[in-house]
Short mmCIF file of C-alpha atoms in Angstrom, two decimals:
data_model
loop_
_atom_site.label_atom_id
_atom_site.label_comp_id
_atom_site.label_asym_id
_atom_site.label_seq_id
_atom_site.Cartn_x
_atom_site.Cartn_y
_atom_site.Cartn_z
CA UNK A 28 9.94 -14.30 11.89
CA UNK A 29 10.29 -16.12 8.87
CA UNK A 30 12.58 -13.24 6.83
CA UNK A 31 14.36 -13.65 3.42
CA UNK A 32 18.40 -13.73 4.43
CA UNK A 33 18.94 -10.49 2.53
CA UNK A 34 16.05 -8.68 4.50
CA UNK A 35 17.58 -9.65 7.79
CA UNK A 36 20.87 -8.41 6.40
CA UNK A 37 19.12 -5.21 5.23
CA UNK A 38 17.93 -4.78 9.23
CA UNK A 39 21.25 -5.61 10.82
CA UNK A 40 22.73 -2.85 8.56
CA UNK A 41 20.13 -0.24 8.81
CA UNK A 42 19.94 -0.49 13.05
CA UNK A 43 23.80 0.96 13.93
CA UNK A 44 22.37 3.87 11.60
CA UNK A 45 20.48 5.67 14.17
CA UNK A 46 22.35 7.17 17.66
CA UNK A 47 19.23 5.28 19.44
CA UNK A 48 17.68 1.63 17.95
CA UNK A 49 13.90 2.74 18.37
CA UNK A 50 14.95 5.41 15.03
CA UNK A 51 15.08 2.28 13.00
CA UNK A 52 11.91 1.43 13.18
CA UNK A 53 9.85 3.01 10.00
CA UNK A 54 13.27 1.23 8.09
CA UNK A 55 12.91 -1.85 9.44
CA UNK A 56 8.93 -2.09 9.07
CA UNK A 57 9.86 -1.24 4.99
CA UNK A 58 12.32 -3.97 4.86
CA UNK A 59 9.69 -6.28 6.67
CA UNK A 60 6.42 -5.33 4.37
CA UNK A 61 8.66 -5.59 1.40
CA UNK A 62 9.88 -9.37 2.33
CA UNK A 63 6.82 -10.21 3.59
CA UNK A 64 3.62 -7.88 1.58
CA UNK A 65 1.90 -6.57 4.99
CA UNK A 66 3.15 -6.20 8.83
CA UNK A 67 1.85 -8.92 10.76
CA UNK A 68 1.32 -8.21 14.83
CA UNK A 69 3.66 -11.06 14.53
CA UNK A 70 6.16 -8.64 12.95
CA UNK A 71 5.38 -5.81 15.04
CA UNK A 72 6.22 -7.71 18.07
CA UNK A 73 9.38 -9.17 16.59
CA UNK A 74 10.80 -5.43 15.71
CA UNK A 75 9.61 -4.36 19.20
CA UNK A 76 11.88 -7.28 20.37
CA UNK A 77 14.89 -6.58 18.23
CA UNK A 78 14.92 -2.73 18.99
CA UNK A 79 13.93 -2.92 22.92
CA UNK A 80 10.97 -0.87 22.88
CA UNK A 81 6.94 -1.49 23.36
CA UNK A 82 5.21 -3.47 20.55
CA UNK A 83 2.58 -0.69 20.85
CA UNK A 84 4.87 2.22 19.64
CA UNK A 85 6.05 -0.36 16.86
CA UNK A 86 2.10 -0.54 16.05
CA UNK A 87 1.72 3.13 16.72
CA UNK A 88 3.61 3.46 13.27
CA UNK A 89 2.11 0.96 11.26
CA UNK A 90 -1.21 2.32 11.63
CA UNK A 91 -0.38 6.39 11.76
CA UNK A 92 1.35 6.14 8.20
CA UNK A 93 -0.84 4.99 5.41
CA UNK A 94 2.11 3.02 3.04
CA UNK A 95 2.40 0.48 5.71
CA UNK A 96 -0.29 -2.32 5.68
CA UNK A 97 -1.59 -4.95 7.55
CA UNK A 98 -3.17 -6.87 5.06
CA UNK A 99 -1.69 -8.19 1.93
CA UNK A 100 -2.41 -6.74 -1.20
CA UNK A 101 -3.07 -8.04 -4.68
CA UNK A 102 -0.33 -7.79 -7.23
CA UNK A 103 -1.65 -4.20 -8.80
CA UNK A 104 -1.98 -1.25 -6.06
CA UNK A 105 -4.81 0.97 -6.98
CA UNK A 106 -5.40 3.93 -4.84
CA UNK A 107 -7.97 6.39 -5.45
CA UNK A 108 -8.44 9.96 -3.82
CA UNK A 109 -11.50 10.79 -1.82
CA UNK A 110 -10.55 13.55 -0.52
CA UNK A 111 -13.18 16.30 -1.48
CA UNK A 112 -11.83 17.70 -4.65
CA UNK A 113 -11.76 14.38 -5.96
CA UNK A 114 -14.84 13.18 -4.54
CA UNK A 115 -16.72 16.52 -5.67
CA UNK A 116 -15.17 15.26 -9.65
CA UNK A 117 -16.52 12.26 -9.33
CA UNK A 118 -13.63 9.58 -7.07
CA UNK A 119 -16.59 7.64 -5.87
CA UNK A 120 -17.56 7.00 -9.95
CA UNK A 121 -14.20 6.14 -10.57
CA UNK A 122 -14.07 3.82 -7.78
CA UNK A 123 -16.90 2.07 -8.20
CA UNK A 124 -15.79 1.17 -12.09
CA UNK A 125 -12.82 -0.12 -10.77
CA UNK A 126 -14.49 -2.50 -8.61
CA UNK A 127 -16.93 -3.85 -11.03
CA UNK A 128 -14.28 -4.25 -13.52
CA UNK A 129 -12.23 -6.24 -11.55
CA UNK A 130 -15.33 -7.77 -9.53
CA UNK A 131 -13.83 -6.95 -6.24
CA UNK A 132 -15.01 -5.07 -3.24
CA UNK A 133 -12.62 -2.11 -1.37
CA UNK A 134 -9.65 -3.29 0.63
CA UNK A 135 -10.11 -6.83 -0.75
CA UNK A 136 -7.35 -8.73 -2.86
CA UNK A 137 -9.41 -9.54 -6.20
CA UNK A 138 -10.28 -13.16 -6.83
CA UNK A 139 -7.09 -13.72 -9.24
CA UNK A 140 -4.83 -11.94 -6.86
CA UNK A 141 -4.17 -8.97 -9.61
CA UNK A 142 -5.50 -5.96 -7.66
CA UNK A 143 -6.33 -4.46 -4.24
CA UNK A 144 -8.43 -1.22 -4.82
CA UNK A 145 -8.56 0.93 -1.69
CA UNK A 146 -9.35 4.85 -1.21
CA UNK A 147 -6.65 7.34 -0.48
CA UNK A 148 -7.27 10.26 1.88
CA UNK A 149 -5.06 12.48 -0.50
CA UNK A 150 -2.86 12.09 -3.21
CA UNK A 151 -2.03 15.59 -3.61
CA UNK A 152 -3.18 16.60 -7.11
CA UNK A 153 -6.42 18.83 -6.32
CA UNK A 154 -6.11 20.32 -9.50
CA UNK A 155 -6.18 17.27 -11.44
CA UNK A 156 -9.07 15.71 -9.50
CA UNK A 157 -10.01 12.81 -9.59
CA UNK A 158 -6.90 11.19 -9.81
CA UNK A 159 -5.69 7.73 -8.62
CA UNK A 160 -2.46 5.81 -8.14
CA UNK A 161 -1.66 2.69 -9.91
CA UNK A 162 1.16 1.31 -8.41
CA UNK A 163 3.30 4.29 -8.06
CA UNK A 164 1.80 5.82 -11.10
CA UNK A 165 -0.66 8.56 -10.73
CA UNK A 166 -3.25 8.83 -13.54
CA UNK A 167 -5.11 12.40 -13.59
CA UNK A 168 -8.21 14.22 -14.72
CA UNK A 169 -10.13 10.61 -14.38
CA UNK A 170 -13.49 9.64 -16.10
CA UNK A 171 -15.46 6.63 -15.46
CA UNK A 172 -14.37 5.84 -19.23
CA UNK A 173 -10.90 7.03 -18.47
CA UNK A 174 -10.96 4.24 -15.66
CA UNK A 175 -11.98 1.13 -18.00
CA UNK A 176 -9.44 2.03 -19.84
CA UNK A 177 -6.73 1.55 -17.15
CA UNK A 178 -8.71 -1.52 -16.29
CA UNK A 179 -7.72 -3.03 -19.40
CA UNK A 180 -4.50 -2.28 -19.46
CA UNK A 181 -4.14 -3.84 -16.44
CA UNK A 182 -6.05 -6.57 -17.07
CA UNK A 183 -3.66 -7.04 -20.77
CA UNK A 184 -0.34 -6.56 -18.58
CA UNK A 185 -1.37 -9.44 -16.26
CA UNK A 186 -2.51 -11.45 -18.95
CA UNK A 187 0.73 -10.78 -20.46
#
């Protein structure tokens, strides 16, 4: 693995933190997607190998928890809800003016690298539906108007 010296730090710190090494794992996989964008098989195997255990329970983890990824995203995060109060509001809507603003397709990094706009089983805000995460910020109550809007933004920021 081809790791950043402070990430490799970060690991050697964070694995004498747990009474048994395979507890480090969900720490060490942050560390890794954060140096590296996305956790490679490559990866996987190499924190099976540090921590002694199966490269499938290492795998197990990356694909049970949805804020690990296998595929690199763009430099903007969009996530938007599907779940059914969201998609009964109109999610799919919202989605879909996403990707035609930023002429993209789902789980793809856009052609400029700026965005990666995936669906999100649930981002907890029912009452607010639809709703979407930018990043880390969640925008609520969303129209398709209410979406071009946040494309723009985004689209001034990275211009910016």
């Amino acid at each position: 693995m081809d790791l950043k010296p402070e990430t490799l730090a970060e690991i050697e710190a964070a694995i004498p933190k747990y009474p048994e090494a395979q507890s480090a794992v969900m720490p060490l996989l942050h560390a890794i997607q954060k140096d590296q964008g996305a956790i490679s098989n490559e990866a996987a195997e190499w924190v099976a190998e540090k921590l002694g255990i199966a490269p499938i329970n290492v795998l197990s983890v990356v694909t049970f928890y949805p804020f690990f990824r296998q595929h690199k995203i763009g430099k903007r995060h969009i996530r938007v809800c599907r779940t059914l109060s969201c998609a009964m509001a109109g999610g799919a809507k919202v989605c879909d003016k996403m990707l035609q603003e930023f002429e993209t397709e789902l789980n793809a990094v856009s052609a400029d690298g700026e965005v990666t706009i995936e669906f999100a089983e649930c981002l907890a805000s029912c009452g607010s539906a639809p709703v979407m995460l930018v990043d880390e910020d969640l925008h609520e109550n969303l129209t398709v108007e209410k979406a071009k809007e946040i494309c723009d933004k985004i689209k001034a920021e990275a211009k910016a």
